[in-house]
Amino acid sequence: MDMTRDTLSRLRARARRLIPCSAEAEDLVQDALLGYLERSEHGAEIAAPLPYMMTALRHGARAQRRRAERLSPLDSAGEPQTGDAELPCFTGEVLRAVERLPEPDRALLRRVIAGETQPAALARDMGLPPGTVMSRLARARRRLRAALGEDAW
């Protein structure tokens, strides 16, 4: 697919409608483009790339909302609350740390961030044995914790 300015502007507009934070919306667009490119490089034929990426945007936004909802019970438990402005910065910090990891770790964590948490599905998607996926995931998380500092967890 030839990525035109129109395609990118349509993706960005959709992402901004789904997520109010412009930085997170841009991250969502990049994730959708990366997902499309990764699938294409692995031989998947995507007949309609734009609808595919629009769906990826919608799923990514939904996954972000689910993660935010999972944080809500912590807020009501009397723990110190993170200001609304700080959470996107922390999310961005985590995503930047993921991007600095070695490619195998980065690819695996991107799938987890996108919402795929079943080891069998990750193994199938990546063409690896489940045990390999589990050990790589443990190493990737350990490297991510080290990159962010242990106190972040």
C-alpha atoms as an extended CHARMM CRD file, in Angstrom:
* protein
*
       153  EXT
         1         1  MET       CA              0.0000000000        0.0000000000        0.0000000000  PROA      1               0.0000000000
         2         2  ASP       CA              1.2760000000        3.4350000000       -0.8950000000  PROA      2               0.0000000000
         3         3  MET       CA              1.1340000000        5.5520000000        2.2600000000  PROA      3               0.0000000000
         4         4  THR       CA             -0.1640000000        8.8990000000        1.0980000000  PROA      4               0.0000000000
         5         5  ARG       CA             -0.5940000000       12.0440000000        3.1140000000  PROA      5               0.0000000000
         6         6  ASP       CA             -4.3380000000       11.4850000000        2.8790000000  PROA      6               0.0000000000
         7         7  THR       CA             -4.0320000000        8.0260000000        4.4280000000  PROA      7               0.0000000000
         8         8  LEU       CA             -1.8860000000        9.3180000000        7.2730000000  PROA      8               0.0000000000
         9         9  SER       CA             -4.1520000000       12.2970000000        7.9080000000  PROA      9               0.0000000000
        10        10  ARG       CA             -7.2080000000       10.0130000000        7.9850000000  PROA      10              0.0000000000
        11        11  LEU       CA             -5.4650000000        7.7130000000       10.4770000000  PROA      11              0.0000000000
        12        12  ARG       CA             -4.4180000000       10.6630000000       12.6380000000  PROA      12              0.0000000000
        13        13  ALA       CA             -7.8980000000       12.1750000000       12.5920000000  PROA      13              0.0000000000
        14        14  ARG       CA             -9.4450000000        8.8640000000       13.6180000000  PROA      14              0.0000000000
        15        15  ALA       CA             -6.8910000000        8.3750000000       16.4010000000  PROA      15              0.0000000000
        16        16  ARG       CA             -7.5690000000       11.8620000000       17.7790000000  PROA      16              0.0000000000
        17        17  ARG       CA            -11.2850000000       11.1100000000       17.8640000000  PROA      17              0.0000000000
        18        18  LEU       CA            -10.5820000000        7.9110000000       19.7760000000  PROA      18              0.0000000000
        19        19  ILE       CA             -8.0180000000        9.3470000000       22.2170000000  PROA      19              0.0000000000
        20        20  PRO       CA             -8.0150000000       12.9880000000       23.3150000000  PROA      20              0.0000000000
        21        21  CYS       CA             -4.2690000000       13.1410000000       24.0800000000  PROA      21              0.0000000000
        22        22  SER       CA             -2.5300000000       14.0420000000       20.8100000000  PROA      22              0.0000000000
        23        23  ALA       CA              0.7410000000       12.3230000000       21.7820000000  PROA      23              0.0000000000
        24        24  GLU       CA             -1.0650000000        9.0860000000       22.6200000000  PROA      24              0.0000000000
        25        25  ALA       CA             -3.0980000000        9.3770000000       19.4180000000  PROA      25              0.0000000000
        26        26  GLU       CA              0.1150000000        9.6950000000       17.4100000000  PROA      26              0.0000000000
        27        27  ASP       CA              1.5260000000        6.6430000000       19.2150000000  PROA      27              0.0000000000
        28        28  LEU       CA             -1.6360000000        4.7660000000       18.2860000000  PROA      28              0.0000000000
        29        29  VAL       CA             -1.1680000000        5.6850000000       14.6030000000  PROA      29              0.0000000000
        30        30  GLN       CA              2.4450000000        4.5260000000       14.7070000000  PROA      30              0.0000000000
        31        31  ASP       CA              1.4260000000        1.2450000000       16.3500000000  PROA      31              0.0000000000
        32        32  ALA       CA             -1.2080000000        0.6670000000       13.6550000000  PROA      32              0.0000000000
        33        33  LEU       CA              1.3270000000        1.3670000000       10.8980000000  PROA      33              0.0000000000
        34        34  LEU       CA              3.8970000000       -0.8970000000       12.5480000000  PROA      34              0.0000000000
        35        35  GLY       CA              1.3460000000       -3.6760000000       12.9040000000  PROA      35              0.0000000000
        36        36  TYR       CA              0.4310000000       -3.3930000000        9.2330000000  PROA      36              0.0000000000
        37        37  LEU       CA              4.0760000000       -3.3770000000        8.1390000000  PROA      37              0.0000000000
        38        38  GLU       CA              4.9850000000       -6.3290000000       10.3710000000  PROA      38              0.0000000000
        39        39  ARG       CA              2.0940000000       -8.4000000000        9.0380000000  PROA      39              0.0000000000
        40        40  SER       CA              2.9890000000       -7.4700000000        5.4590000000  PROA      40              0.0000000000
        41        41  GLU       CA              6.6410000000       -8.3880000000        5.9730000000  PROA      41              0.0000000000
        42        42  HSD       CA              5.5900000000      -11.7990000000        7.2870000000  PROA      42              0.0000000000
        43        43  GLY       CA              3.6770000000      -12.5030000000        4.0870000000  PROA      43              0.0000000000
        44        44  ALA       CA              0.1500000000      -11.6710000000        5.2130000000  PROA      44              0.0000000000
        45        45  GLU       CA             -1.9060000000      -10.2560000000        2.3700000000  PROA      45              0.0000000000
        46        46  ILE       CA             -4.1370000000       -7.4930000000        3.6600000000  PROA      46              0.0000000000
        47        47  ALA       CA             -6.7250000000       -6.7420000000        0.9930000000  PROA      47              0.0000000000
        48        48  ALA       CA             -7.8920000000       -3.4670000000        2.5280000000  PROA      48              0.0000000000
        49        49  PRO       CA             -5.0130000000       -1.8160000000        4.4300000000  PROA      49              0.0000000000
        50        50  LEU       CA             -6.8410000000        1.3540000000        5.4910000000  PROA      50              0.0000000000
        51        51  PRO       CA             -9.7790000000       -0.4580000000        7.1490000000  PROA      51              0.0000000000
        52        52  TYR       CA             -7.2600000000       -2.8600000000        8.7070000000  PROA      52              0.0000000000
        53        53  MET       CA             -5.3430000000        0.0380000000       10.2660000000  PROA      53              0.0000000000
        54        54  MET       CA             -8.5630000000        1.8000000000       11.3310000000  PROA      54              0.0000000000
        55        55  THR       CA             -9.5600000000       -1.3890000000       13.1480000000  PROA      55              0.0000000000
        56        56  ALA       CA             -6.1040000000       -1.5390000000       14.7380000000  PROA      56              0.0000000000
        57        57  LEU       CA             -6.6060000000        2.0420000000       15.9670000000  PROA      57              0.0000000000
        58        58  ARG       CA             -9.9660000000        1.1540000000       17.4770000000  PROA      58              0.0000000000
        59        59  HSD       CA             -8.5720000000       -1.9440000000       19.1810000000  PROA      59              0.0000000000
        60        60  GLY       CA             -5.5550000000       -0.0280000000       20.4710000000  PROA      60              0.0000000000
        61        61  ALA       CA             -7.7610000000        2.7160000000       21.9160000000  PROA      61              0.0000000000
        62        62  ARG       CA             -9.9760000000        0.1010000000       23.5460000000  PROA      62              0.0000000000
        63        63  ALA       CA             -6.9210000000       -1.5850000000       25.0700000000  PROA      63              0.0000000000
        64        64  GLN       CA             -5.7350000000        1.7570000000       26.4680000000  PROA      64              0.0000000000
        65        65  ARG       CA             -9.1400000000        2.3800000000       28.0440000000  PROA      65              0.0000000000
        66        66  ARG       CA             -9.1050000000       -1.1030000000       29.6050000000  PROA      66              0.0000000000
        67        67  ARG       CA             -5.6560000000       -0.4640000000       31.0650000000  PROA      67              0.0000000000
        68        68  ALA       CA             -6.8440000000        2.8690000000       32.4520000000  PROA      68              0.0000000000
        69        69  GLU       CA             -9.9140000000        1.2070000000       33.9870000000  PROA      69              0.0000000000
        70        70  ARG       CA             -7.7060000000       -1.3760000000       35.6780000000  PROA      70              0.0000000000
        71        71  LEU       CA             -5.8330000000        1.4880000000       37.3320000000  PROA      71              0.0000000000
        72        72  SER       CA             -9.0430000000        2.9770000000       38.7470000000  PROA      72              0.0000000000
        73        73  PRO       CA             -9.4280000000        0.5490000000       41.7000000000  PROA      73              0.0000000000
        74        74  LEU       CA             -5.9360000000        1.5210000000       42.8350000000  PROA      74              0.0000000000
        75        75  ASP       CA             -6.9950000000        5.1510000000       42.9700000000  PROA      75              0.0000000000
        76        76  SER       CA             -9.8920000000        4.3940000000       45.3080000000  PROA      76              0.0000000000
        77        77  ALA       CA             -7.7430000000        2.2410000000       47.6170000000  PROA      77              0.0000000000
        78        78  GLY       CA             -6.2520000000        5.2850000000       49.3180000000  PROA      78              0.0000000000
        79        79  GLU       CA             -2.9670000000        5.1440000000       47.4560000000  PROA      79              0.0000000000
        80        80  PRO       CA             -1.3940000000        8.4070000000       46.3520000000  PROA      80              0.0000000000
        81        81  GLN       CA             -3.0690000000        9.4370000000       43.1390000000  PROA      81              0.0000000000
        82        82  THR       CA             -1.1720000000       10.1830000000       39.9820000000  PROA      82              0.0000000000
        83        83  GLY       CA             -2.3080000000       13.4140000000       38.4210000000  PROA      83              0.0000000000
        84        84  ASP       CA             -4.0690000000       13.0860000000       35.1010000000  PROA      84              0.0000000000
        85        85  ALA       CA             -1.2120000000       14.9040000000       33.3980000000  PROA      85              0.0000000000
        86        86  GLU       CA              1.3780000000       12.5060000000       34.8150000000  PROA      86              0.0000000000
        87        87  LEU       CA             -0.2070000000        9.2540000000       33.5850000000  PROA      87              0.0000000000
        88        88  PRO       CA              0.2730000000        9.9330000000       29.8390000000  PROA      88              0.0000000000
        89        89  CYS       CA              3.8700000000       10.9270000000       30.5670000000  PROA      89              0.0000000000
        90        90  PHE       CA              4.4700000000        7.6530000000       32.4170000000  PROA      90              0.0000000000
        91        91  THR       CA              2.7970000000        5.7390000000       29.5870000000  PROA      91              0.0000000000
        92        92  GLY       CA              5.0100000000        7.5380000000       27.1000000000  PROA      92              0.0000000000
        93        93  GLU       CA              8.0510000000        6.7710000000       29.2390000000  PROA      93              0.0000000000
        94        94  VAL       CA              7.1830000000        3.0650000000       29.2260000000  PROA      94              0.0000000000
        95        95  LEU       CA              6.6280000000        3.0550000000       25.4570000000  PROA      95              0.0000000000
        96        96  ARG       CA              9.9390000000        4.8380000000       24.8760000000  PROA      96              0.0000000000
        97        97  ALA       CA             11.6860000000        2.2900000000       27.1150000000  PROA      97              0.0000000000
        98        98  VAL       CA             10.0840000000       -0.5360000000       25.1170000000  PROA      98              0.0000000000
        99        99  GLU       CA             11.3960000000        1.0050000000       21.8850000000  PROA      99              0.0000000000
       100       100  ARG       CA             14.9530000000        0.9700000000       23.2870000000  PROA      100             0.0000000000
       101       101  LEU       CA             14.8370000000       -2.7860000000       23.9800000000  PROA      101             0.0000000000
       102       102  PRO       CA             16.3510000000       -5.3430000000       21.5770000000  PROA      102             0.0000000000
       103       103  GLU       CA             14.0510000000       -6.2000000000       18.6460000000  PROA      103             0.0000000000
       104       104  PRO       CA             12.8240000000       -9.6280000000       19.8860000000  PROA      104             0.0000000000
       105       105  ASP       CA             11.8560000000       -8.1060000000       23.2580000000  PROA      105             0.0000000000
       106       106  ARG       CA             10.3180000000       -5.0770000000       21.5870000000  PROA      106             0.0000000000
       107       107  ALA       CA              8.2040000000       -7.1780000000       19.1990000000  PROA      107             0.0000000000
       108       108  LEU       CA              6.8980000000       -9.3540000000       22.0200000000  PROA      108             0.0000000000
       109       109  LEU       CA              6.0860000000       -6.4560000000       24.3500000000  PROA      109             0.0000000000
       110       110  ARG       CA              4.3280000000       -4.5580000000       21.5480000000  PROA      110             0.0000000000
       111       111  ARG       CA              1.9410000000       -7.4880000000       21.1750000000  PROA      111             0.0000000000
       112       112  VAL       CA              1.3340000000       -7.5590000000       24.9300000000  PROA      112             0.0000000000
       113       113  ILE       CA              0.7540000000       -3.7970000000       24.9790000000  PROA      113             0.0000000000
       114       114  ALA       CA             -1.7170000000       -4.2080000000       22.1120000000  PROA      114             0.0000000000
       115       115  GLY       CA             -3.7090000000       -6.5250000000       24.3530000000  PROA      115             0.0000000000
       116       116  GLU       CA             -2.5580000000      -10.0380000000       23.4530000000  PROA      116             0.0000000000
       117       117  THR       CA             -1.7880000000      -11.7230000000       26.7740000000  PROA      117             0.0000000000
       118       118  GLN       CA             -2.3840000000      -15.3980000000       26.0130000000  PROA      118             0.0000000000
       119       119  PRO       CA              0.9870000000      -17.1950000000       25.6970000000  PROA      119             0.0000000000
       120       120  ALA       CA             -0.4470000000      -19.6970000000       23.2010000000  PROA      120             0.0000000000
       121       121  ALA       CA             -1.6970000000      -16.8980000000       20.9380000000  PROA      121             0.0000000000
       122       122  LEU       CA              1.6060000000      -15.0400000000       21.2130000000  PROA      122             0.0000000000
       123       123  ALA       CA              3.4820000000      -18.2370000000       20.3590000000  PROA      123             0.0000000000
       124       124  ARG       CA              1.2390000000      -18.9310000000       17.3750000000  PROA      124             0.0000000000
       125       125  ASP       CA              1.5000000000      -15.3490000000       16.0700000000  PROA      125             0.0000000000
       126       126  MET       CA              5.2730000000      -15.2960000000       16.4120000000  PROA      126             0.0000000000
       127       127  GLY       CA              5.8410000000      -18.8550000000       15.1900000000  PROA      127             0.0000000000
       128       128  LEU       CA              7.6190000000      -19.8840000000       18.3940000000  PROA      128             0.0000000000
       129       129  PRO       CA              7.0870000000      -22.5950000000       21.0090000000  PROA      129             0.0000000000
       130       130  PRO       CA              5.0810000000      -21.4090000000       24.0600000000  PROA      130             0.0000000000
       131       131  GLY       CA              8.0150000000      -22.0640000000       26.4110000000  PROA      131             0.0000000000
       132       132  THR       CA             10.2480000000      -19.8250000000       24.3160000000  PROA      132             0.0000000000
       133       133  VAL       CA              7.6320000000      -17.0770000000       24.3800000000  PROA      133             0.0000000000
       134       134  MET       CA              7.3190000000      -17.3290000000       28.1660000000  PROA      134             0.0000000000
       135       135  SER       CA             11.0800000000      -17.1280000000       28.7530000000  PROA      135             0.0000000000
       136       136  ARG       CA             11.4600000000      -14.2610000000       26.2680000000  PROA      136             0.0000000000
       137       137  LEU       CA              8.5820000000      -12.4250000000       27.9060000000  PROA      137             0.0000000000
       138       138  ALA       CA             10.1680000000      -12.8340000000       31.3520000000  PROA      138             0.0000000000
       139       139  ARG       CA             13.4960000000      -11.5130000000       30.0340000000  PROA      139             0.0000000000
       140       140  ALA       CA             11.7960000000       -8.6410000000       28.2060000000  PROA      140             0.0000000000
       141       141  ARG       CA              9.9040000000       -7.5990000000       31.3410000000  PROA      141             0.0000000000
       142       142  ARG       CA             13.0940000000       -7.8250000000       33.3980000000  PROA      142             0.0000000000
       143       143  ARG       CA             14.9070000000       -5.5990000000       30.8760000000  PROA      143             0.0000000000
       144       144  LEU       CA             11.9990000000       -3.1550000000       30.8340000000  PROA      144             0.0000000000
       145       145  ARG       CA             12.0080000000       -2.9350000000       34.6400000000  PROA      145             0.0000000000
       146       146  ALA       CA             15.7520000000       -2.3030000000       34.5560000000  PROA      146             0.0000000000
       147       147  ALA       CA             15.3150000000        0.3980000000       31.9090000000  PROA      147             0.0000000000
       148       148  LEU       CA             12.6450000000        2.1450000000       33.9750000000  PROA      148             0.0000000000
       149       149  GLY       CA             14.2050000000        1.5380000000       37.3770000000  PROA      149             0.0000000000
       150       150  GLU       CA             12.8800000000       -0.9980000000       39.8760000000  PROA      150             0.0000000000
       151       151  ASP       CA             10.8940000000        1.6490000000       41.7850000000  PROA      151             0.0000000000
       152       152  ALA       CA              8.6350000000        2.0950000000       38.7460000000  PROA      152             0.0000000000
       153       153  TRP       CA              7.0770000000       -1.3030000000       39.5360000000  PROA      153             0.0000000000
